[in-house]
Amino acid sequence: MTDQQPLYQLRDLSKTYTRGKESISIFKGLDMDIQHGDFIAIMGPSGSGKTTLLNQLGGIDSPSSGQVVFEGKRIDNLSQGALAKWRSRNVGFIFQFYNLMPTLSAAQNVELPLLLTGLSGGERKKRVKTALEIVGIADRAGHKPRQLSGGQQQRVAIARAIVADPKILLADEPTGDLDRTTADEILGMLQQLNTELGKTIVMVTHDPSAAKYAKRELYLDKGEFVERGNRS
Amino acid sequence: MKQLFAVIGMNVRSIPQRAGMSIATITSVAFMVAVLLGFLAMANGFEKTINGSGSDDVAVFLRGGSQAEVNSVLAREDARLIEVAPGIATDESGDPIMSAELYVIVDGTKRSSQTEANLPLRGVQQQAVNLRQNFALTGGRMFEPGTAELVVGEGVIREFEGFDLGQTIRLGSNTWTIVGTFSTGGSVFDSEVWADLGVVQNLYQRGSSVQSLRARLTSPDAIEDVRAYVEGEDRLNLDVTSEREYFADSAGGIATLLKFVGWPLSIVMAIGAFAGAWNTMYSSVDSRTREIATLRTIGFSGFTAFMGTLIESLVLALLGGALAILVIYILFNGNSASTLGGGFTQIVFSFEVTLGSVISGLVLALSVGFLGGIIPGIRAARVPLLAVHQN
């Protein structure tokens, strides 16, 4: 692998859902490259397929046709087990509703991806601490999600997404459940992860002011991409 | 393994979030196990009492075909012929160790229900105490021959009113004085009241007849010599069995019956408990669909989701089983009860929660937990990853 090779190459990607006898095409013939260090905001109206596209990138849904190539290797034809392994090594997910485990503390939530690695308990603790420090919430390590505000929960979720040092962060409406001020803090943090730590990020949002934090803004409508802005 | 333990821990810790359903499952499993353990404790206690009552080296003689003491009548002549039979042990003075006994049913008032129940009043000869294993006077003294005095088994004192040491009691038309209490280590004889044979014969107008003879054998194998003697003696029409066989035949079936009632009843209850566990685990999977999908999205396997659900179900079942064992042990173990024995009289026995019963109860509980968790577990393993976006 070289830096010149795109992280992702989407080729002729189509997704169709079948409802009864009716086929609904979400997108058709999409082509897209995502480079290392990109921070892409994908925008579009509801039902345009933003989240569906994110699911293809994250290997949690398979395309109806076309290819998803990651670092030169197709992932769209991997088995469920192989995809699970691939996700654990390469992808960090950030969700709109944080998706933290309510019975675990912040630190335990962050540790989850590391349980899939061969790291020792001591090493895992060290990494969890570092991740929580990066997102500025190390003082809440022992708190359960219900004891944290929405913004704090999303910080924990970001720490969980980065703790295993994945190659890509996929964020689905990461500020959709937050007030403006908190949203700006979270988006600033994602921007910092991109600029300072070189994390590649693909973020789905319908909020134009959130998209401004990304280097590239792609608009997905009627199954096609339109590039709105490129600040890279 | 780390991911498996993490998921199991999450599942178990989330049980309080479904407190109502979880408690219902624990309770239904507890009831099921409690019923089983209750019956098994009863059967075990009864069986122990019966097994502890018989000796291999004591022969019991009854009239031929009578099967139980209550149906048997023996003449004085029979006793004289048995005394000289081969294989009958003798004491230091050369007298045969045997006791002719008369078995009369009297009424007693049960402490628990204040109802009348049958009690055996046994008229015995002096050697009777040497023919019972572990016989010991626990209070007072033995009755004086020729007097209306009683010695009372410990089980009778526990279960029946009016038999305390020093009291007088009216049994039928006769008044007796209780001069002693005895124990035979929890055997059937603890459920009896003893008096002098001659007095019982007189008061109950039985002439010189008795109902059974008990005799110590020189060895357990000597029973065959005695049988051969009885069969070869035309003047005798007797059935000869060892005391152990006698009790096993006359009352052992009740223990088996208790077990045969306990298991089917518990299995019927297990169906209810299984439905409860299934429902709870479905609810657990439904309420954690997004959590499960999130874990699988992160990279956890479907197998861990399956095992997490299954173990949660097993934990609930185990809690129910443990609760039942604790309650049954505290409330029943060692407690005294009585039931109708082979001679239509009450046999007093103690509930006994054995290790075997506990294991049976836990196996039943875990079986319910396993069956109740397996299908919801498969459902957990198949939670669609796209559920990760659910609110």
XYZ file of C-alpha atoms in Angstrom, chain B:
391
model
C -12.763 -14.944 25.704
C -12.319 -11.298 26.732
C -15.141 -10.217 24.454
C -17.288 -13.094 25.670
C -16.817 -12.152 29.321
C -17.430 -8.493 28.519
C -20.741 -9.273 26.806
C -21.823 -11.709 29.525
C -21.001 -9.067 32.135
C -23.063 -6.478 30.261
C -26.020 -8.828 29.990
C -25.951 -9.805 33.630
C -25.504 -6.218 34.799
C -28.488 -5.173 32.698
C -30.836 -7.583 34.528
C -32.006 -4.881 36.996
C -33.192 -2.827 34.009
C -35.812 -5.546 33.458
C -36.412 -6.096 37.148
C -40.101 -6.997 36.891
C -39.744 -9.664 34.241
C -36.508 -10.955 35.725
C -38.087 -11.345 39.163
C -41.081 -13.126 37.589
C -38.722 -15.583 35.901
C -36.676 -16.119 39.047
C -39.883 -16.681 41.018
C -41.392 -19.157 38.582
C -38.149 -21.153 38.493
C -37.973 -20.973 42.289
C -41.519 -22.356 42.657
C -40.750 -25.174 40.270
C -37.558 -26.159 42.083
C -39.209 -25.718 45.479
C -41.976 -28.175 44.571
C -39.444 -30.701 43.351
C -37.184 -30.280 46.363
C -40.156 -30.439 48.725
C -41.281 -33.773 47.346
C -37.750 -35.134 47.150
C -37.012 -34.000 50.711
C -40.173 -35.779 51.821
C -39.322 -38.924 49.862
C -35.706 -38.918 51.054
C -36.741 -38.416 54.671
C -39.360 -41.131 54.433
C -36.964 -43.486 52.680
C -34.296 -42.848 55.304
C -36.773 -43.595 58.060
C -37.857 -46.817 56.386
C -34.319 -47.903 55.530
C -33.153 -47.100 59.040
C -35.907 -49.232 60.528
C -34.961 -52.665 59.379
C -32.154 -55.000 60.284
C -30.937 -57.902 58.217
C -30.356 -59.993 61.331
C -33.847 -59.611 62.771
C -36.547 -61.946 61.451
C -40.195 -60.947 61.446
C -42.807 -63.699 61.651
C -46.391 -63.058 60.518
C -49.296 -65.340 59.805
C -48.988 -66.785 56.302
C -50.415 -64.401 53.650
C -51.149 -61.584 56.092
C -48.508 -59.206 54.589
C -48.803 -56.634 57.423
C -48.791 -56.861 61.184
C -52.261 -55.385 61.389
C -53.715 -58.399 59.517
C -51.732 -61.056 61.340
C -52.662 -63.274 64.293
C -50.249 -65.709 65.940
C -50.908 -68.143 68.736
C -48.782 -68.683 71.843
C -47.840 -72.090 70.364
C -46.245 -70.433 67.368
C -43.883 -68.511 69.609
C -42.842 -71.671 71.436
C -42.027 -73.446 68.181
C -40.008 -70.503 66.898
C -37.941 -70.324 70.075
C -36.274 -73.596 69.171
C -35.780 -72.856 65.491
C -32.202 -73.045 64.151
C -30.526 -69.699 63.541
C -32.298 -67.843 66.410
C -29.756 -66.032 68.574
C -29.740 -66.372 72.341
C -28.638 -64.062 75.124
C -26.037 -64.726 77.818
C -28.475 -66.829 79.832
C -29.346 -68.922 76.784
C -32.797 -67.451 76.245
C -33.781 -66.664 72.655
C -33.647 -62.972 71.816
C -37.209 -62.597 70.618
C -40.268 -60.548 71.325
C -43.894 -61.467 70.692
C -45.733 -58.292 69.891
C -49.269 -57.064 69.633
C -50.040 -54.153 67.416
C -53.111 -52.079 68.241
C -54.242 -48.899 66.524
C -55.198 -46.032 68.838
C -56.143 -42.399 68.214
C -53.859 -39.462 68.839
C -54.389 -35.729 68.296
C -51.946 -34.151 65.844
C -50.336 -30.952 67.095
C -50.334 -29.293 63.677
C -53.955 -29.816 62.642
C -55.663 -30.782 65.922
C -57.171 -33.738 64.060
C -57.306 -37.351 65.142
C -54.831 -39.705 63.488
C -53.963 -43.382 63.905
C -51.084 -44.290 66.174
C -49.623 -47.737 66.756
C -49.677 -48.960 70.342
C -47.305 -51.903 70.476
C -47.392 -54.431 73.228
C -43.863 -55.787 73.570
C -41.805 -58.166 75.656
C -38.611 -57.239 77.476
C -36.329 -58.281 74.616
C -38.010 -55.758 72.272
C -35.407 -53.104 73.090
C -32.624 -55.473 72.020
C -34.277 -56.062 68.698
C -34.254 -52.391 67.634
C -31.092 -50.779 66.343
C -30.027 -47.685 68.258
C -32.735 -48.037 70.880
C -32.154 -45.594 73.736
C -34.299 -44.260 76.521
C -34.221 -40.479 76.169
C -36.215 -39.762 79.299
C -37.811 -41.537 82.268
C -37.681 -45.333 82.445
C -39.111 -48.439 80.800
C -42.630 -49.485 81.763
C -43.102 -51.951 84.611
C -44.503 -55.263 83.339
C -48.135 -55.688 84.326
C -48.859 -51.945 84.674
C -50.673 -49.458 82.418
C -47.502 -47.589 81.663
C -46.282 -46.364 78.314
C -42.960 -45.438 76.768
C -43.322 -43.127 73.830
C -41.221 -42.664 70.695
C -39.673 -39.224 70.055
C -41.565 -38.835 66.802
C -44.898 -39.252 68.595
C -43.980 -36.532 71.089
C -43.092 -34.148 68.251
C -46.222 -34.753 66.230
C -48.932 -35.623 68.772
C -50.370 -33.897 71.789
C -50.631 -35.378 75.279
C -47.672 -37.764 75.202
C -45.195 -35.773 77.257
C -43.309 -37.548 80.016
C -45.307 -37.828 83.272
C -48.670 -37.156 81.643
C -51.592 -39.529 81.764
C -53.505 -40.114 78.580
C -56.711 -41.857 77.711
C -56.484 -44.194 74.744
C -59.879 -45.701 73.996
C -61.381 -46.689 77.341
C -58.050 -47.042 79.116
C -55.935 -44.510 80.969
C -52.159 -44.799 80.698
C -49.236 -43.079 82.367
C -46.257 -42.039 80.281
C -43.141 -43.098 82.163
C -40.487 -42.929 79.491
C -39.497 -41.656 76.082
C -37.276 -43.430 73.610
C -35.489 -43.001 70.332
C -34.382 -45.527 67.753
C -32.420 -42.952 65.754
C -35.303 -41.773 63.584
C -36.635 -45.154 62.491
C -40.302 -46.121 62.115
C -40.400 -47.246 65.769
C -40.010 -43.615 66.867
C -43.602 -43.237 65.665
C -44.873 -45.860 68.127
C -46.085 -46.091 71.695
C -44.992 -49.172 73.625
C -46.515 -50.976 76.577
C -46.234 -54.343 78.246
C -47.542 -57.125 75.971
C -49.623 -58.775 78.683
C -51.338 -55.517 79.645
C -52.210 -54.725 76.021
C -53.540 -58.266 75.510
C -55.766 -57.902 78.577
C -57.029 -54.379 77.949
C -57.771 -55.082 74.283
C -59.154 -58.555 74.994
C -56.764 -60.420 72.726
C -56.304 -63.391 75.015
C -52.841 -64.866 74.505
C -52.637 -64.078 70.800
C -50.029 -61.804 69.301
C -49.614 -60.363 65.820
C -45.947 -60.695 65.153
C -42.778 -62.221 66.441
C -39.392 -60.650 66.122
C -36.275 -62.683 66.688
C -32.576 -61.939 66.470
C -30.779 -64.209 64.016
C -27.321 -65.586 64.584
C -26.406 -63.981 61.249
C -28.281 -62.459 58.319
C -27.801 -65.708 56.372
C -29.567 -67.653 59.124
C -32.891 -66.415 57.739
C -32.729 -69.289 55.220
C -32.362 -71.866 58.023
C -35.326 -70.342 59.822
C -37.413 -70.372 56.632
C -36.541 -73.980 56.006
C -37.503 -74.828 59.587
C -40.859 -73.006 59.324
C -41.673 -74.628 55.972
C -40.789 -78.048 57.346
C -42.852 -77.637 60.516
C -46.460 -78.587 59.754
C -47.804 -76.821 62.821
C -46.576 -73.453 61.576
C -48.214 -71.359 58.907
C -45.950 -68.306 58.935
C -44.285 -65.910 56.577
C -40.670 -65.184 57.521
C -38.832 -62.125 56.256
C -35.898 -60.112 57.414
C -36.988 -56.888 59.078
C -35.327 -54.840 56.327
C -37.308 -56.654 53.628
C -40.473 -56.290 55.660
C -40.237 -52.484 55.802
C -39.094 -52.165 52.221
C -42.142 -54.158 51.084
C -44.718 -52.543 53.327
C -43.782 -48.850 53.156
C -40.967 -48.364 50.677
C -43.467 -47.845 47.862
C -44.598 -44.610 49.445
C -41.165 -43.021 48.948
C -41.223 -44.057 45.311
C -44.748 -42.669 44.986
C -43.626 -39.314 46.437
C -40.834 -39.098 43.879
C -43.180 -40.040 41.069
C -45.572 -37.289 42.107
C -42.807 -34.717 42.619
C -41.110 -35.032 39.252
C -44.177 -34.788 36.955
C -45.572 -31.899 38.987
C -42.248 -30.080 38.719
C -42.028 -30.761 35.019
C -45.493 -29.274 34.472
C -44.336 -26.219 36.424
C -41.138 -26.217 34.377
C -43.192 -25.578 31.252
C -44.544 -22.411 32.858
C -41.106 -21.378 34.062
C -39.672 -22.045 30.610
C -42.300 -19.780 29.019
C -41.405 -17.098 31.565
C -37.682 -17.392 30.899
C -38.252 -17.333 27.134
C -40.404 -14.219 27.395
C -37.918 -12.450 29.653
C -35.024 -13.218 27.357
C -36.944 -12.072 24.290
C -37.649 -8.856 26.117
C -33.965 -8.625 27.050
C -32.897 -9.000 23.418
C -35.557 -6.551 22.208
C -34.618 -3.904 24.739
C -30.935 -4.224 23.854
C -31.226 -4.558 20.100
C -29.248 -1.364 19.469
C -26.602 -2.324 22.035
C -26.171 -5.749 20.449
C -26.002 -4.231 16.958
C -23.441 -1.696 18.195
C -21.219 -4.389 19.656
C -21.398 -6.393 16.459
C -20.661 -3.268 14.423
C -17.555 -2.685 16.524
C -16.519 -6.233 15.643
C -17.940 -8.496 18.358
C -19.137 -11.823 17.006
C -22.702 -13.098 16.841
C -21.589 -15.970 19.061
C -20.832 -13.583 21.930
C -24.317 -12.069 21.575
C -25.777 -15.595 21.673
C -23.737 -16.606 24.697
C -24.475 -13.350 26.536
C -28.211 -13.984 26.211
C -27.936 -17.657 27.078
C -25.816 -17.000 30.158
C -28.210 -14.276 31.305
C -31.035 -16.816 31.100
C -28.964 -19.377 32.985
C -28.113 -16.814 35.672
C -31.812 -16.008 36.198
C -32.631 -19.713 36.396
C -29.739 -20.328 38.765
C -30.902 -17.506 41.031
C -34.380 -19.043 41.066
C -32.975 -22.482 41.827
C -30.697 -21.159 44.560
C -33.567 -19.220 46.111
C -35.708 -22.358 46.190
C -32.922 -24.437 47.727
C -32.340 -21.812 50.415
C -36.026 -21.486 51.272
C -36.704 -25.233 51.284
C -33.574 -25.891 53.310
C -34.392 -23.250 55.921
C -38.093 -24.055 56.148
C -38.157 -27.822 55.746
C -34.814 -29.532 56.230
C -34.973 -31.580 59.423
C -38.593 -30.630 60.036
C -40.812 -33.385 61.230
C -43.845 -34.632 59.334
C -45.956 -37.732 59.337
C -47.743 -39.755 56.758
C -49.733 -42.927 56.594
C -47.465 -45.932 56.669
C -47.964 -49.513 55.665
C -49.932 -50.432 58.781
C -52.504 -47.633 58.351
C -50.754 -45.722 61.114
C -48.758 -42.511 61.050
C -45.042 -42.798 60.396
C -43.145 -39.765 61.605
C -40.160 -38.759 59.512
C -37.968 -35.734 58.879
C -37.674 -33.821 55.617
C -34.213 -34.319 54.243
C -32.752 -31.994 51.607
C -29.920 -34.110 50.239
C -27.072 -33.104 47.955
C -28.635 -35.301 45.283
C -31.936 -33.408 45.542
C -30.124 -30.075 45.380
C -28.288 -31.203 42.243
C -31.572 -32.423 40.713
C -33.181 -29.047 41.484
C -30.284 -27.114 39.975
C -30.209 -29.313 36.880
C -33.940 -28.723 36.383
C -33.507 -24.957 36.881
C -30.563 -24.785 34.477
C -32.452 -26.862 31.913
C -35.265 -24.319 32.008
C -32.718 -21.496 31.736
C -30.978 -23.185 28.832
C -34.167 -23.904 26.888
C -35.559 -20.454 27.693
C -32.388 -18.707 26.523
C -31.387 -20.635 23.441
C -33.895 -19.249 20.908
C -33.647 -15.644 22.185
C -29.868 -16.154 22.031
C -30.082 -17.104 18.364
C -32.233 -14.025 17.828
C -29.560 -11.894 19.523
C -26.896 -13.365 17.255
C -29.019 -12.425 14.250
C -29.796 -8.848 15.217
C -29.343 -6.850 11.988
C -26.353 -4.542 12.116
C -28.461 -1.749 10.692
C -30.311 -1.653 14.032
C -27.289 0.347 15.135
C -29.080 3.455 13.826
C -32.245 2.866 15.897
C -33.161 5.532 18.383
